[in-house]
XYZ file of C-alpha atoms in Angstrom:
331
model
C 0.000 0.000 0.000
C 0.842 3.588 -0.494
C 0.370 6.174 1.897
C -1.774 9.409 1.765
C -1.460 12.560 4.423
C -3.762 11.784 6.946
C -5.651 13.633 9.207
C -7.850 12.974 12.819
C -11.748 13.088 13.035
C -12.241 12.459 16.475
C -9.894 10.140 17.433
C -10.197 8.510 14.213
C -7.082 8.783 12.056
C -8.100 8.875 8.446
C -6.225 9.816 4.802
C -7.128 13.298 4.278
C -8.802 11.720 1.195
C -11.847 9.690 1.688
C -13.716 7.125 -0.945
C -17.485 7.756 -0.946
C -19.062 4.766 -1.753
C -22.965 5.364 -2.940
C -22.345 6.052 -6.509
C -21.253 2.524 -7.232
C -24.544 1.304 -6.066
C -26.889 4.333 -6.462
C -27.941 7.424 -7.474
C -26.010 7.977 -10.959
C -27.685 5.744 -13.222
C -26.964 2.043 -13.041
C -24.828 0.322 -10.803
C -21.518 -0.597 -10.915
C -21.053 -4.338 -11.951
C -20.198 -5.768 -8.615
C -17.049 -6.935 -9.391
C -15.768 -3.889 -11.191
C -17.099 -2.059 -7.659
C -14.598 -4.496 -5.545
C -11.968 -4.093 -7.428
C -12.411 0.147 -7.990
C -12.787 0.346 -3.818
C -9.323 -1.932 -3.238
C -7.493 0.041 -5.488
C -8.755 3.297 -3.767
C -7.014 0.869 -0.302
C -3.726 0.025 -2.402
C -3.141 3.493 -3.000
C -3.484 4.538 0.518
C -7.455 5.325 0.942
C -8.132 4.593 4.608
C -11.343 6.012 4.748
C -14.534 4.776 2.818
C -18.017 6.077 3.312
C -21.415 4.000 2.491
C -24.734 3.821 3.787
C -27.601 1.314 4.499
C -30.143 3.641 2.050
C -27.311 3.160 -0.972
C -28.737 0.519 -3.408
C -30.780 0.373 -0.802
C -28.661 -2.095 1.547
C -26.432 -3.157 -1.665
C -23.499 -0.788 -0.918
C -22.919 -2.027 2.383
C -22.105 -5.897 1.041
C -20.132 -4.682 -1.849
C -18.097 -2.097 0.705
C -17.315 -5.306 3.533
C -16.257 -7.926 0.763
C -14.015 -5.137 -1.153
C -12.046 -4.312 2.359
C -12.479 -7.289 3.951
C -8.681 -8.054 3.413
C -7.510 -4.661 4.554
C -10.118 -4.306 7.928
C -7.053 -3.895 10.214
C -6.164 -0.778 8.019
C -9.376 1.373 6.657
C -12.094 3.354 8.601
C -15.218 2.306 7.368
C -18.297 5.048 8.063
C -22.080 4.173 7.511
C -25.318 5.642 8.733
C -28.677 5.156 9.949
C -31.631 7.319 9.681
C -34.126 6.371 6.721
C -37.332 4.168 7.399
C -36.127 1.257 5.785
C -37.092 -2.281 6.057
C -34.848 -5.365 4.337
C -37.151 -6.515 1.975
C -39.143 -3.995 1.327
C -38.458 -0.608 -0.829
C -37.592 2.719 1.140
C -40.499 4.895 1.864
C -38.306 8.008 1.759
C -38.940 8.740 5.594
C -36.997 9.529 8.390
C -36.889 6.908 11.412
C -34.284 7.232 14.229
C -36.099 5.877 17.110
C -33.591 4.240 19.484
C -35.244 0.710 18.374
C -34.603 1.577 14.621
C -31.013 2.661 14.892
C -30.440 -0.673 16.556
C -31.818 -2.480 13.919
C -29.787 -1.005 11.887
C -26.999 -1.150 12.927
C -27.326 -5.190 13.499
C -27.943 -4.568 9.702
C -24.941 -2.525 8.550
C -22.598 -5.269 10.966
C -23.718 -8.487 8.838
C -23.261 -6.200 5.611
C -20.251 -5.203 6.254
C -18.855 -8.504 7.693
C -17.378 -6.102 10.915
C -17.409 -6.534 14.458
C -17.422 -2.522 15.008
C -18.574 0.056 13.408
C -15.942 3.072 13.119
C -18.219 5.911 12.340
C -21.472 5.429 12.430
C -23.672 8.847 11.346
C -27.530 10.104 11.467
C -27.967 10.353 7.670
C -30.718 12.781 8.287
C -31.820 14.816 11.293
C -35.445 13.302 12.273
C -37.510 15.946 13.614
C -39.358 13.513 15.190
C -36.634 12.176 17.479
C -35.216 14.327 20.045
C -31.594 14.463 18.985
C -30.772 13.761 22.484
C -32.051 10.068 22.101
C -30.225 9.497 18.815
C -26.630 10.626 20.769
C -27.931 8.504 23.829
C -28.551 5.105 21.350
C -25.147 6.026 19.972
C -23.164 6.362 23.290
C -25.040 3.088 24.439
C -23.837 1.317 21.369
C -20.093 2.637 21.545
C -20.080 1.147 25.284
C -21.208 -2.367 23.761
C -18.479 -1.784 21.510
C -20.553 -1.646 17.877
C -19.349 1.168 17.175
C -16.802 3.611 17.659
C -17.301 7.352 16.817
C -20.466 8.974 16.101
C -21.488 11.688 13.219
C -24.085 13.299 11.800
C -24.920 14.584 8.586
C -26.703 17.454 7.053
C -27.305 18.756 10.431
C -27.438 22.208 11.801
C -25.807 23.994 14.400
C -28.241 23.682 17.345
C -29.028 19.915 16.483
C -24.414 19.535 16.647
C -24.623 21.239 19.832
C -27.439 18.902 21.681
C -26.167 15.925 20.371
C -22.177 16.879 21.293
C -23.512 17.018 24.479
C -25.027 13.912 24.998
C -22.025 11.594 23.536
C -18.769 13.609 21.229
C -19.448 14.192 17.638
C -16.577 12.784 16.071
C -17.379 14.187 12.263
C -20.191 16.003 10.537
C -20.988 15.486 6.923
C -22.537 17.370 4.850
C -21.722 19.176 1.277
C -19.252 21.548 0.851
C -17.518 22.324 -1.735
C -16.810 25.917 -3.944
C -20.034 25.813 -5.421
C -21.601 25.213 -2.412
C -20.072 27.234 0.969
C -23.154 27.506 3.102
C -21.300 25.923 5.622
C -18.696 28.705 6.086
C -21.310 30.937 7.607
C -22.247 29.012 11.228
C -21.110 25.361 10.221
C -17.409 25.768 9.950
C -16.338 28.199 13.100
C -18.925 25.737 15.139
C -17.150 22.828 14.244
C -14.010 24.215 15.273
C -15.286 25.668 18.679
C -16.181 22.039 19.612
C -13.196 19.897 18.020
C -15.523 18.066 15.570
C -13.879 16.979 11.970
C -15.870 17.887 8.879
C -16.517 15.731 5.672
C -17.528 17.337 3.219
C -19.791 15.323 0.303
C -19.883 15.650 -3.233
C -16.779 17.969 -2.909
C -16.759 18.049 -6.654
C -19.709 19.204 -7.110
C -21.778 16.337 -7.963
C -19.256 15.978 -10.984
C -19.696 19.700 -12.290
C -16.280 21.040 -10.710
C -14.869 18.643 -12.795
C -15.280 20.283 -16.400
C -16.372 16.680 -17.567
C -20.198 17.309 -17.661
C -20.563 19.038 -21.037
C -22.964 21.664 -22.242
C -25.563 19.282 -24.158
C -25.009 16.831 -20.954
C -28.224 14.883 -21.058
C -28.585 12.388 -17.571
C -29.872 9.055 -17.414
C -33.718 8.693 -15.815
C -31.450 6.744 -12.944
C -29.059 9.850 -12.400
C -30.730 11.970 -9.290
C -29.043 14.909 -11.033
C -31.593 15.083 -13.739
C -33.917 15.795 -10.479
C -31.625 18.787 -9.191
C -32.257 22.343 -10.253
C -28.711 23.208 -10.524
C -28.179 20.498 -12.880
C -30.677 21.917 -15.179
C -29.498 23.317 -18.587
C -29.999 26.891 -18.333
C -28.720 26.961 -14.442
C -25.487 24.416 -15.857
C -24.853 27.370 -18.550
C -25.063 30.289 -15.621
C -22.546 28.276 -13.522
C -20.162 28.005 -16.337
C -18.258 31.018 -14.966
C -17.521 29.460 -12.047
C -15.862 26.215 -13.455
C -14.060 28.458 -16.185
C -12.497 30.388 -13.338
C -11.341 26.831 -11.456
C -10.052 25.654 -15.363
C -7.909 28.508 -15.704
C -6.456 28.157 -11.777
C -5.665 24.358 -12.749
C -3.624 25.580 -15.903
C -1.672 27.773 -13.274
C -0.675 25.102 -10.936
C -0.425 22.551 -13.877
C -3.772 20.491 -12.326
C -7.006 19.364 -13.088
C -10.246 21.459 -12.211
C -10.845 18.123 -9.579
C -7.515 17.979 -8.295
C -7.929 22.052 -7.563
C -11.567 21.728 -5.946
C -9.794 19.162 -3.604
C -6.758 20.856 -2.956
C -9.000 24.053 -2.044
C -11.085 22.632 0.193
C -8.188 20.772 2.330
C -6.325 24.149 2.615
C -9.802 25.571 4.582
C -9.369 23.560 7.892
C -6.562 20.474 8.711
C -10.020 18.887 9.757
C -11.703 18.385 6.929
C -11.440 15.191 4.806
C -13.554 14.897 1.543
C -14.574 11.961 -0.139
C -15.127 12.402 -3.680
C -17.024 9.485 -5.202
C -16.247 7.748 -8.819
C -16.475 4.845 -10.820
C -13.347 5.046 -12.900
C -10.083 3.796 -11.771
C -8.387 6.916 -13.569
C -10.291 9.617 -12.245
C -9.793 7.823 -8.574
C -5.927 8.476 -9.733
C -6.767 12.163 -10.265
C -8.567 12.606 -7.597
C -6.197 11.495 -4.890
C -3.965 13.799 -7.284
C -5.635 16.464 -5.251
C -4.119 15.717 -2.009
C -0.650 16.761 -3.473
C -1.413 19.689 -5.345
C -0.014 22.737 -2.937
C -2.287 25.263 -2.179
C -0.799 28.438 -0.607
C -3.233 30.553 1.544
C -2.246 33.265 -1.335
C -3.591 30.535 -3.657
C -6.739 30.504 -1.381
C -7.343 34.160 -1.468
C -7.222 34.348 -4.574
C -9.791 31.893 -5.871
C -12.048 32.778 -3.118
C -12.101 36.467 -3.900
C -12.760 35.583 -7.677
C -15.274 33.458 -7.424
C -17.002 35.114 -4.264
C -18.088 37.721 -7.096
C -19.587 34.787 -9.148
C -23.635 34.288 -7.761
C -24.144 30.366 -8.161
C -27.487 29.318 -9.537
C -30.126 26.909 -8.959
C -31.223 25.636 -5.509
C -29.066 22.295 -4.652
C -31.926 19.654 -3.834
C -35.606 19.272 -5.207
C -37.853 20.937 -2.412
C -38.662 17.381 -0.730
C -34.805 16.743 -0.823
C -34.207 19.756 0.964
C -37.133 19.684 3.509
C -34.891 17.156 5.132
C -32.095 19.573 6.057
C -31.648 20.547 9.309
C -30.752 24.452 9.914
């Protein structure tokens, strides 16, 4: 194996780049042929990938398998995170509600430990914030299931600032996840300068931009019925052709530093904060290659001033999620 930088979430010690897992199995059109997934997630772990992301919702429950039989031979060295949160039921299909009763996570999580062929658990997160749940019950489950020692570190995702505080206090938030990235920087407002008040790592999803940072999603880009982006407003045509600006900008800063547009989105967003790991997803050994890429490329906090002041005068369009996507964001 080769070795990345790493970096701490919690007391978890991670490679400052993560793998996330879900597009193999989900939400970009058809899956991955199993196979091909294995053998795209242990090259990710030969190359020094210690950190891999999946969920029980991804396929739904499909993700989880393919994720514990491609690391099963390197368990001793990776960090595997999943998460909890939807009301799902093996067997049946996902109503696309939230459920984190106490009783549910532990289902669950029995679940994602015969999926993943694992004893523990390393970071288990709250996919979703359940308004229905008093956060302080989710963190209590949590703590409860770290003591029986099914897990290790807890997280939460997409959650807001309040919701990180409450649960913090109940058992340590080891990581929040949640998008980030420079078309999206919501989080530098209140999400960021919490996280650093109270020691929690951040993980920032689709750090790429759901593929858009990349410069490989042409103009005429037309998405499979299976690819959730054809659902997204800012993955419509005429809001694709207003963002344009903003990925010319990050094309002509890769020319500069002799990058990619991917490898300078990474680089960017691990110069904010030594505690934030992203995990860009793919399906292609090569742009895995590129991507890690990233985690070389130096970034000078000139370098950082200088893309943020250019493309803070850019105005990104289209909202990020459908509005039932996006009722399920906690702020």
């Amino acid at each position: 194996m080769t070795t990345l930088p790493t970096r701490k979430l919690g007391d978890l010690e991670v490679s400052a780049l993560g793998l996330g897992c879900m597009g193999l199995s989900f939400g970009f059109g058809p899956a991955t042929e199993t196979k091909e997934a294995i053998a795209l997630i242990r090259a990710a772990a030969e190359r020094g990938v210690t950190f891999f992301d999946t969920a029980e919702v991804y396929g739904p429950f499909v993700n989880e398998s393919v994720v514990g039989e491609a690391l099963a031979p390197f368990r001793d060295q990776v960090v595997i995170a999943t998460k909890f949160g939807f009301a799902l039921e093996p067997g049946s299909a996902p109503t696309g509600g939230l459920n984190s009763r106490p009783d549910h996570i532990r289902k669950a999580v029995e679940g994602s430990l015969s999926r993943l062929g694992i004893e523990t658990i390393d970071l288990l997160y709250q996919h979703r914030v359940d308004p229905e749940v008093p956060i302080e019950d989710v963190a209590g489950t949590v703590r409860d299931l770290i003591a029986e020692g099914k897990v290790k570190a807890f997280g939460l995702s997409e959650a807001g600032v309040q919701t990180i505080r409450r649960a913090h206090a109940v058992q340590p938030v080891a990581a929040l996840q949640s998008e980030y990235s420079l078309w999206w920087r919501e989080p530098e407002a209140e999400i960021l300068p919490a996280l650093a008040e109270l020691g929690i790592g951040f993980v920032p999803f689709s750090p790429l931009g759901k593929g858009f940072l990349t410069g490989a999603i042409k103009a005429d880009e037309t998405f499979d019925k299976g690819d959730f982006r054809s659902t997204l407003p800012r993955f419509q045509p005429e809001n694709r052709d207003a963002n344009q600006a903003l990925l010319d900008l990050v094309e002509a800063f890769a020319r500069q530093k002799g990058a990619t547009p991917a490898q300078i989105a990474l680089a960017w967003l691990l110069a904010q904060e030594p505690s934030i790991v992203p995990i860009p997803g793919t399906t292609k050994l090569h742009r895995l290659e590129e991507n890690l890429g990233g985690a070389t490329v130096e970034m000078t906090a000139e370098d950082v001033e200088a893309l943020n002041t250019a493309s803070a005068t850019l105005q990104v369009t289209g909202d990020r999620y459908a509005p039932a996507q996006q009722k399920m964001i906690d702020r």
